[in-house]
mmCIF file of C-alpha atoms in Angstrom:
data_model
loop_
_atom_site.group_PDB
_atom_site.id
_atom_site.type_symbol
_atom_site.label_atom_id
_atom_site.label_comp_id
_atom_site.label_asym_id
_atom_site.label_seq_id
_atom_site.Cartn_x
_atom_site.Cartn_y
_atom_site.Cartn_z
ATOM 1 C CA UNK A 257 -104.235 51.868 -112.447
ATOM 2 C CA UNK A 258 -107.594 52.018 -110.789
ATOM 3 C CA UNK A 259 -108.942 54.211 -107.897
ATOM 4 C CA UNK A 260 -109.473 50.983 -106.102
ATOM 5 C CA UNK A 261 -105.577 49.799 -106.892
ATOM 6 C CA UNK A 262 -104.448 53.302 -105.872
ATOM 7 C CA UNK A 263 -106.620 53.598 -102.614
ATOM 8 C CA UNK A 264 -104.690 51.762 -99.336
ATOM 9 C CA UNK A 265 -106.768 48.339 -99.098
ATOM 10 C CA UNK A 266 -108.804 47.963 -95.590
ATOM 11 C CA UNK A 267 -112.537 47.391 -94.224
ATOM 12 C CA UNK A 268 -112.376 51.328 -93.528
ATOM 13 C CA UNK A 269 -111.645 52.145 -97.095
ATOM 14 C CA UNK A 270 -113.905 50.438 -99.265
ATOM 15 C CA UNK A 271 -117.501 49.401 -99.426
ATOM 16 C CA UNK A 272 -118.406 46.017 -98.557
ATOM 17 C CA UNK A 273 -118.983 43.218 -101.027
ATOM 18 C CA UNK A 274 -122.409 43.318 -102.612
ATOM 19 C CA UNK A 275 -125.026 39.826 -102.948
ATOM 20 C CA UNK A 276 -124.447 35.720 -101.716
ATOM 21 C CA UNK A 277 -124.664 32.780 -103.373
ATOM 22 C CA UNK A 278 -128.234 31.130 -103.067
ATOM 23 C CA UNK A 279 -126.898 28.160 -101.157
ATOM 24 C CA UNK A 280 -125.209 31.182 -98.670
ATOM 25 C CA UNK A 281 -126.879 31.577 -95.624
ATOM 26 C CA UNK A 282 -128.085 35.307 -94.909
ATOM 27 C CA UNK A 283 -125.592 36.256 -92.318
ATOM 28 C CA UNK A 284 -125.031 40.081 -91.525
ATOM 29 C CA UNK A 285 -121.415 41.683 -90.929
ATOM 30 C CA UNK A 286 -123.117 42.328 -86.838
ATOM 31 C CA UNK A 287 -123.430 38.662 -87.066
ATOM 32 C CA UNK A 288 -120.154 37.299 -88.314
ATOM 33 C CA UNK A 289 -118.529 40.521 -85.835
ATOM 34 C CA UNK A 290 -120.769 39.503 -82.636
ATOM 35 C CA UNK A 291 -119.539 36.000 -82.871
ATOM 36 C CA UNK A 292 -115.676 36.630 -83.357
ATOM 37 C CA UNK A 293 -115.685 38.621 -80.512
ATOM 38 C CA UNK A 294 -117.491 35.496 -78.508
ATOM 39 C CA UNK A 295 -114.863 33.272 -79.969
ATOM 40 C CA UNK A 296 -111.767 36.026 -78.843
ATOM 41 C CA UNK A 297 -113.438 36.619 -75.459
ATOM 42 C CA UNK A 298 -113.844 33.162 -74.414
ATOM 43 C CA UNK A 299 -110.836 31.581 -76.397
ATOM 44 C CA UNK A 300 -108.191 34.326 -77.638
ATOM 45 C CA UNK A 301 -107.090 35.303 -80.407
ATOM 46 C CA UNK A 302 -105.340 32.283 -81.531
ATOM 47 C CA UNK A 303 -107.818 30.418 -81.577
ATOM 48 C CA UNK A 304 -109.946 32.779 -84.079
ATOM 49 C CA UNK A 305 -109.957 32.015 -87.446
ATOM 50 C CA UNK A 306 -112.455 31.905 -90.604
ATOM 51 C CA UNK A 307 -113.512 28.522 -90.768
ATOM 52 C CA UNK A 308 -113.896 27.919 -86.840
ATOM 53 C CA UNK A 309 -116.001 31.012 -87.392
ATOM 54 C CA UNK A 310 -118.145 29.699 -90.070
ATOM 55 C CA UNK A 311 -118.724 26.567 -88.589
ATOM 56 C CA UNK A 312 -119.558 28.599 -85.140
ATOM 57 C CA UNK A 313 -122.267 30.448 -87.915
ATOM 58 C CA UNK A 314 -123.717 27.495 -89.316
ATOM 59 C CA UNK A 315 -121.447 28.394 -92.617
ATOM 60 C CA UNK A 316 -118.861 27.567 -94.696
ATOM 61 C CA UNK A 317 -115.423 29.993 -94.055
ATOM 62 C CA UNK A 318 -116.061 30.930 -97.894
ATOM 63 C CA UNK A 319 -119.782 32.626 -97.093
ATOM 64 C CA UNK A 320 -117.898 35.190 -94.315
ATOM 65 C CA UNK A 321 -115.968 37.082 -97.837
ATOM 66 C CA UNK A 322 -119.031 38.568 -99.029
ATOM 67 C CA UNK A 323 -118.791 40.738 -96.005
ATOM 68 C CA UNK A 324 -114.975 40.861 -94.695
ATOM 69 C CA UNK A 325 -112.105 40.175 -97.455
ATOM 70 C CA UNK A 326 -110.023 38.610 -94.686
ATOM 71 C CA UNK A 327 -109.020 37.789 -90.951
ATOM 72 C CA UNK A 328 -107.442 41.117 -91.169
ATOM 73 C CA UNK A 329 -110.383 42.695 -91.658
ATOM 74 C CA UNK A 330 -112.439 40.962 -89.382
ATOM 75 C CA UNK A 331 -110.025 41.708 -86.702
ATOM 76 C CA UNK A 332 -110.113 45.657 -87.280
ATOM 77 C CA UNK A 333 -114.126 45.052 -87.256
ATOM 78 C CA UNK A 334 -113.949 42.916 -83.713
ATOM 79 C CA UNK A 335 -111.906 45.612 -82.521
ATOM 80 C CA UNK A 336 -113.439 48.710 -83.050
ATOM 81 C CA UNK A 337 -116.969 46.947 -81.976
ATOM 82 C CA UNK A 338 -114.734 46.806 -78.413
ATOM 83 C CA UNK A 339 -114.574 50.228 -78.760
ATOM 84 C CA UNK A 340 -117.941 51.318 -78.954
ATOM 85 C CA UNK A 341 -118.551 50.006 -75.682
ATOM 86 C CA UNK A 342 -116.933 53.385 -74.226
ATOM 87 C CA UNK A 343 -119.221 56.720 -73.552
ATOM 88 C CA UNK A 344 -117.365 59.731 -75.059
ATOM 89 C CA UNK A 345 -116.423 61.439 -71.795
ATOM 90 C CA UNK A 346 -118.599 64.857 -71.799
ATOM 91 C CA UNK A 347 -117.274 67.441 -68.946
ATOM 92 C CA UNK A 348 -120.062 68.099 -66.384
ATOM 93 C CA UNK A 349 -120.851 70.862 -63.252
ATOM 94 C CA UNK A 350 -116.634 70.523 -62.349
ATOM 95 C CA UNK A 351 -114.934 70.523 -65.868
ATOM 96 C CA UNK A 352 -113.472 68.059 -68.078
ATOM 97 C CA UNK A 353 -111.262 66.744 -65.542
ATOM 98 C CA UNK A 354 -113.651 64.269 -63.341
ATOM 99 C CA UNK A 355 -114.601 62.840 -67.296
ATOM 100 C CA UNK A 356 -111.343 62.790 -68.209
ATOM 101 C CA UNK A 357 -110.578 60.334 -65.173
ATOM 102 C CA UNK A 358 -113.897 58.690 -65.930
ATOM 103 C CA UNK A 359 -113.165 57.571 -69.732
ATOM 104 C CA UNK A 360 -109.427 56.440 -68.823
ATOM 105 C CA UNK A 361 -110.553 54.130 -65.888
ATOM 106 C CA UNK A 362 -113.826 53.101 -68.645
ATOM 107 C CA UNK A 363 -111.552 52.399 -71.154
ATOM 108 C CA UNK A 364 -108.649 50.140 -68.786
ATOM 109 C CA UNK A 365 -111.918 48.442 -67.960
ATOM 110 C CA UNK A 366 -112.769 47.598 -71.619
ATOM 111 C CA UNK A 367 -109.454 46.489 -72.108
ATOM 112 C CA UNK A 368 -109.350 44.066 -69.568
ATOM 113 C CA UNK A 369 -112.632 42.693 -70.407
ATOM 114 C CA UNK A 370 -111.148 42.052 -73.735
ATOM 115 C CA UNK A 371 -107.876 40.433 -72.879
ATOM 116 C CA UNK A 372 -107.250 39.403 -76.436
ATOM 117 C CA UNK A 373 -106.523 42.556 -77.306
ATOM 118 C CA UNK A 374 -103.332 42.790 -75.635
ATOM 119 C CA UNK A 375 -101.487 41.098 -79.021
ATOM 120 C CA UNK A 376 -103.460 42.401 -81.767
ATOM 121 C CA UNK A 377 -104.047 46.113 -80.932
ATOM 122 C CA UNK A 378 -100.948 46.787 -82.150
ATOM 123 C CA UNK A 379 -101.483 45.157 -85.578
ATOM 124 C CA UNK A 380 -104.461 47.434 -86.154
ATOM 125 C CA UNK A 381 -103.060 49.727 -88.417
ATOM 126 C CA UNK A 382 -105.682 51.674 -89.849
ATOM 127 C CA UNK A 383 -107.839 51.390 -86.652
ATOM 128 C CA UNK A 384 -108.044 55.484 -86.484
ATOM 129 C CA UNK A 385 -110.238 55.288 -89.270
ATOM 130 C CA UNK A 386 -113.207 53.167 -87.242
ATOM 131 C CA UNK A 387 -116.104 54.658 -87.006
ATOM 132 C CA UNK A 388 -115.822 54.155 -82.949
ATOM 133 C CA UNK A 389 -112.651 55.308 -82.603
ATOM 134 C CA UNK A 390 -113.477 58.720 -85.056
ATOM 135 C CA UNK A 391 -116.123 59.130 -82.456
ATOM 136 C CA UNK A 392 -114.482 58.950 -79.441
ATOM 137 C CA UNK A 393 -111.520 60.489 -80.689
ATOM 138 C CA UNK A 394 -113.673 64.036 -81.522
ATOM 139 C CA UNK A 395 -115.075 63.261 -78.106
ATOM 140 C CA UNK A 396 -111.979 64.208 -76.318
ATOM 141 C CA UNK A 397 -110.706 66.814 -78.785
ATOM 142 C CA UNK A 398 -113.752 68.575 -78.490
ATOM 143 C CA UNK A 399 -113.908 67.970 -75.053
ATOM 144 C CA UNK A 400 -109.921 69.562 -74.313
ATOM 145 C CA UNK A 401 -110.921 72.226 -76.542
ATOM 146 C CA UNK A 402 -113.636 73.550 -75.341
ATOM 147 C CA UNK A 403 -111.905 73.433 -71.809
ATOM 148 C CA UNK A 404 -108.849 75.960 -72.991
ATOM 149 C CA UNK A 405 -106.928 73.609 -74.648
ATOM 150 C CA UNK A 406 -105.435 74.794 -77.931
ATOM 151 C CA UNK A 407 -105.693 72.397 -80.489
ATOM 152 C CA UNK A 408 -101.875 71.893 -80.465
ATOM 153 C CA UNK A 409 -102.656 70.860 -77.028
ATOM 154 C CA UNK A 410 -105.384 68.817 -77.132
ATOM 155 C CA UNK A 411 -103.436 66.361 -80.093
ATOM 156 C CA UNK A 412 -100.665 66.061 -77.270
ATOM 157 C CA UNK A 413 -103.027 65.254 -75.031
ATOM 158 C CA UNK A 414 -105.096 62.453 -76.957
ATOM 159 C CA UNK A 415 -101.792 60.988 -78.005
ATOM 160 C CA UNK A 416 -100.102 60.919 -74.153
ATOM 161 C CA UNK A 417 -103.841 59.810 -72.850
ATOM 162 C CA UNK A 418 -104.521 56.881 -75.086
ATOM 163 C CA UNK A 419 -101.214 56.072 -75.384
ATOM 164 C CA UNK A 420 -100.565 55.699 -71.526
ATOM 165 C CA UNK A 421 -104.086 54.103 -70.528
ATOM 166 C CA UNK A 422 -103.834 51.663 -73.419
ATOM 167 C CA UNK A 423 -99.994 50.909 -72.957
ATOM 168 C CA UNK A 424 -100.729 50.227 -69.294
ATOM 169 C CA UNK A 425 -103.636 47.953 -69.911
ATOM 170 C CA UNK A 426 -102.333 45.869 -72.269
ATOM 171 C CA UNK A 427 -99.760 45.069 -69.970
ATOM 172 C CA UNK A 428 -102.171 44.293 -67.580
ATOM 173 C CA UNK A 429 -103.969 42.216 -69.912
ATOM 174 C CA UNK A 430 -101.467 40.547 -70.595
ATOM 175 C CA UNK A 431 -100.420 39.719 -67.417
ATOM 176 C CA UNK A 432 -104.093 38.481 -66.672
ATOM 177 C CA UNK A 433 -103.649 35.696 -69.541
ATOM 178 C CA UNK A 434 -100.385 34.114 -67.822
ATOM 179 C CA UNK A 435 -102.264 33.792 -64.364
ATOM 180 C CA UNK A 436 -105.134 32.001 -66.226
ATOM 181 C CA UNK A 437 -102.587 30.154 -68.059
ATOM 182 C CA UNK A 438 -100.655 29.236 -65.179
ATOM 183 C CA UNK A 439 -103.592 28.122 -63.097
ATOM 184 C CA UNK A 440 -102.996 30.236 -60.494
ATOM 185 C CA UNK A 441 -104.863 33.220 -59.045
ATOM 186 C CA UNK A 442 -102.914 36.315 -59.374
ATOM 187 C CA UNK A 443 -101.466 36.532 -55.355
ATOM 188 C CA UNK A 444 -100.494 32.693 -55.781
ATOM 189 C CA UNK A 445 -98.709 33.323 -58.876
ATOM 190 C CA UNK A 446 -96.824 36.413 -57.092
ATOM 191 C CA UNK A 447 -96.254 34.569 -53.948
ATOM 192 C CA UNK A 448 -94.458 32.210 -55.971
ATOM 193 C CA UNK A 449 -92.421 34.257 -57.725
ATOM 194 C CA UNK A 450 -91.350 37.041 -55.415
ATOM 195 C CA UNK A 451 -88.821 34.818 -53.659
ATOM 196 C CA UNK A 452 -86.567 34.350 -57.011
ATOM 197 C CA UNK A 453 -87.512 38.089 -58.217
ATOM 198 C CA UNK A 454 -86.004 39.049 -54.771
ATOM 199 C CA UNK A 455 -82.577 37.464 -55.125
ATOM 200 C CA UNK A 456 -82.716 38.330 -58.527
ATOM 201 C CA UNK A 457 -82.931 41.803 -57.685
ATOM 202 C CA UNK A 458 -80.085 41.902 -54.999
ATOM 203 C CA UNK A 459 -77.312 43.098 -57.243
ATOM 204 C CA UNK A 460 -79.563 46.695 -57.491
ATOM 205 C CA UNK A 461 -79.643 48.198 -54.479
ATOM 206 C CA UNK A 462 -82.872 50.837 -55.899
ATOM 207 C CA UNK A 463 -84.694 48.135 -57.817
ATOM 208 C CA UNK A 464 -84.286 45.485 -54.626
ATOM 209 C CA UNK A 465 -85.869 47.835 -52.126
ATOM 210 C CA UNK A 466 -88.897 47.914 -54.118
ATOM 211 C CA UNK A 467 -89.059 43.751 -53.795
ATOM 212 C CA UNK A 468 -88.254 44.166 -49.937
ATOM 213 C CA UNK A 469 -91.892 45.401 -49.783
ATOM 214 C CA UNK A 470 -93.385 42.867 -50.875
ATOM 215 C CA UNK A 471 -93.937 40.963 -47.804
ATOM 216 C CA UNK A 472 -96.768 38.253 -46.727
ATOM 217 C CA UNK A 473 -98.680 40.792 -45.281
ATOM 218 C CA UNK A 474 -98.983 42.718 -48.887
ATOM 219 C CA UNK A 475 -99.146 39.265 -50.555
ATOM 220 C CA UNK A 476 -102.272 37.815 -48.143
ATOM 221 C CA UNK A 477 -104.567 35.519 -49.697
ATOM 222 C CA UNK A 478 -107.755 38.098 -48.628
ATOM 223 C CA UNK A 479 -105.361 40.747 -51.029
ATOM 224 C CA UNK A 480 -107.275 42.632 -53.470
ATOM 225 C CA UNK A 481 -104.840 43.078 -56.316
ATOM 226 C CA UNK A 482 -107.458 44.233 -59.290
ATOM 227 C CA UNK A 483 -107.957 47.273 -56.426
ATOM 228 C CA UNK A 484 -104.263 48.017 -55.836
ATOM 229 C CA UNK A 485 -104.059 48.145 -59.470
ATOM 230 C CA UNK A 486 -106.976 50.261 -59.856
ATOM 231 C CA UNK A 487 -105.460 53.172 -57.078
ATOM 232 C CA UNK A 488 -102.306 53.148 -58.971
ATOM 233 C CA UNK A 489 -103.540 53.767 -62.052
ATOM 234 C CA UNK A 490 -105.925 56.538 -60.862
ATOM 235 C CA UNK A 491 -102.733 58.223 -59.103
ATOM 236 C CA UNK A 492 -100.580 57.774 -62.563
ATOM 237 C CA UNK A 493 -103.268 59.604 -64.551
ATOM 238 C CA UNK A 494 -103.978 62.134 -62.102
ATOM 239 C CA UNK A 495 -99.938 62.964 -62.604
ATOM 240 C CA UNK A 496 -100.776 62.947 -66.306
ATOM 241 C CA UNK A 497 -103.692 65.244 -66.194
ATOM 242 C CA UNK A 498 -101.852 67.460 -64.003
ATOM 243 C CA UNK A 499 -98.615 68.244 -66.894
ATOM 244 C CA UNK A 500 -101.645 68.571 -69.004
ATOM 245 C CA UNK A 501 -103.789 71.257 -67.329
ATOM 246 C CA UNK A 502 -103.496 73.963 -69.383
ATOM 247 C CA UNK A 503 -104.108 76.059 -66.213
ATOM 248 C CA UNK A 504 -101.535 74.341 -63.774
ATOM 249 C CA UNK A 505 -98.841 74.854 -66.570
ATOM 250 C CA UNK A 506 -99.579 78.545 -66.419
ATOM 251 C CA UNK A 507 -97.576 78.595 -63.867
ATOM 252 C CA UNK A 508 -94.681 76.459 -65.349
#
């Protein structure tokens, strides 16, 4: 067997295909990755796939192989070029706390520029391997490490951080596609449903409280839900940060 049959098969583990076919138009992998991510921004990810592509290119499906083997592959390229839109957090003048807060509200922002990503992140299997997400990743090691974190530490950090901010805006993401789907704006679509989620709910006394609040007051047209979003989120991660602090759990 050869190294190449023995060596797990992605875009992160192999070099790209060399040379074209003279009737091949000379299109980069930047190319054929800027213009997927056009296609998944504006249309989703179902509606992404090698020939659209190509014919998006000015190219036949077949030309795109020289540089990706597959849609797979394309998709862990598209993906990680998401990616490197973030700024490695870097702790300033009060510590790596304010940049902490910083990259998680950066990267729910990415996210839900990106909605598409909310049903294929989890497909990306060897996505730790991108160059963007090796980058950002030592980012906030080095980051949590140089701030007192032991390295024990600082992997249970990375894994609760990412894992929260990215759970959280995926949801969100995905909850962003059925407004647009539904043709509603997101208090209409709310307003809509709160009545059935309330009766619903009735049978659990806890859970039907939490319905009881929302009221047409909380639901007014003039409501800025991206903004109530945003304040909860910035209060869930502050709770985060705080089991995290190396120095608050001193005291634990």
């Amino acid at each position: 067997m050869s190294e190449d049959e023995q060596q797990i098969q992605s875009v992160w583990t192999r070099q790209p295909a060399r040379g074209r076919r003279r009737d091949q138009p000379a299109l980069s992998r930047e190319q054929i990755v800027s213009e997927a991510l056009a296609l998944l921004d504006s249309e989703g990810s179902e509606a992404l796939s090698m020939r659209k592509l190509g014919a998006r290119l000015g190219a036949g499906a077949t030309s795109l192989y020289t540089h990706v083997a597959n849609k797979d592959e394309l998709m862990e390229l598209v993906t990680d070029a998401v990616f490197g839109e973030l700024t490695p957090p870097v702790a300033g003048p009060d510590g790596w706390r304010p940049a902490m807060v910083s990259f998680t509200r950066d990267l729910r922002e990415m996210m839900l520029r990106h909605p598409w990503l909310s049903t294929v992140l989890g497909e990306m299997g060897l996505l730790y391997l991108a160059p963007n997400m090796l980058r950002l990743n030592e980012s906030v090691l080095s980051l949590l490490e140089d701030a007192g974190f032991t390295p024990d530490d600082a992997d249970t950090a990375v894994t609760v951080i990412f894992s929260f901010v990215i759970g959280m805006a995926l949801s969100e993401a995905a909850a962003q596609v059925t407004f647009r789907r539904s043709g509603l704006t997101e208090v209409e679509w709310f307003r809509k449903l709160m009545p059935a989620a309330e009766v619903a709910a009735r049978p659990y006394p806890t859970l039907h409280r939490r319905y009881l609040k929302f009221d047409e007051q909380t639901l007014a047209p003039d409501v800025d839900m991206h903004q109530i979003r945003s304040s909860a989120f910035d209060i869930q991660v502050g709770r985060i940060l705080d089991g995290l602090d190396p120095e608050l759990r001193k005291d634990c």
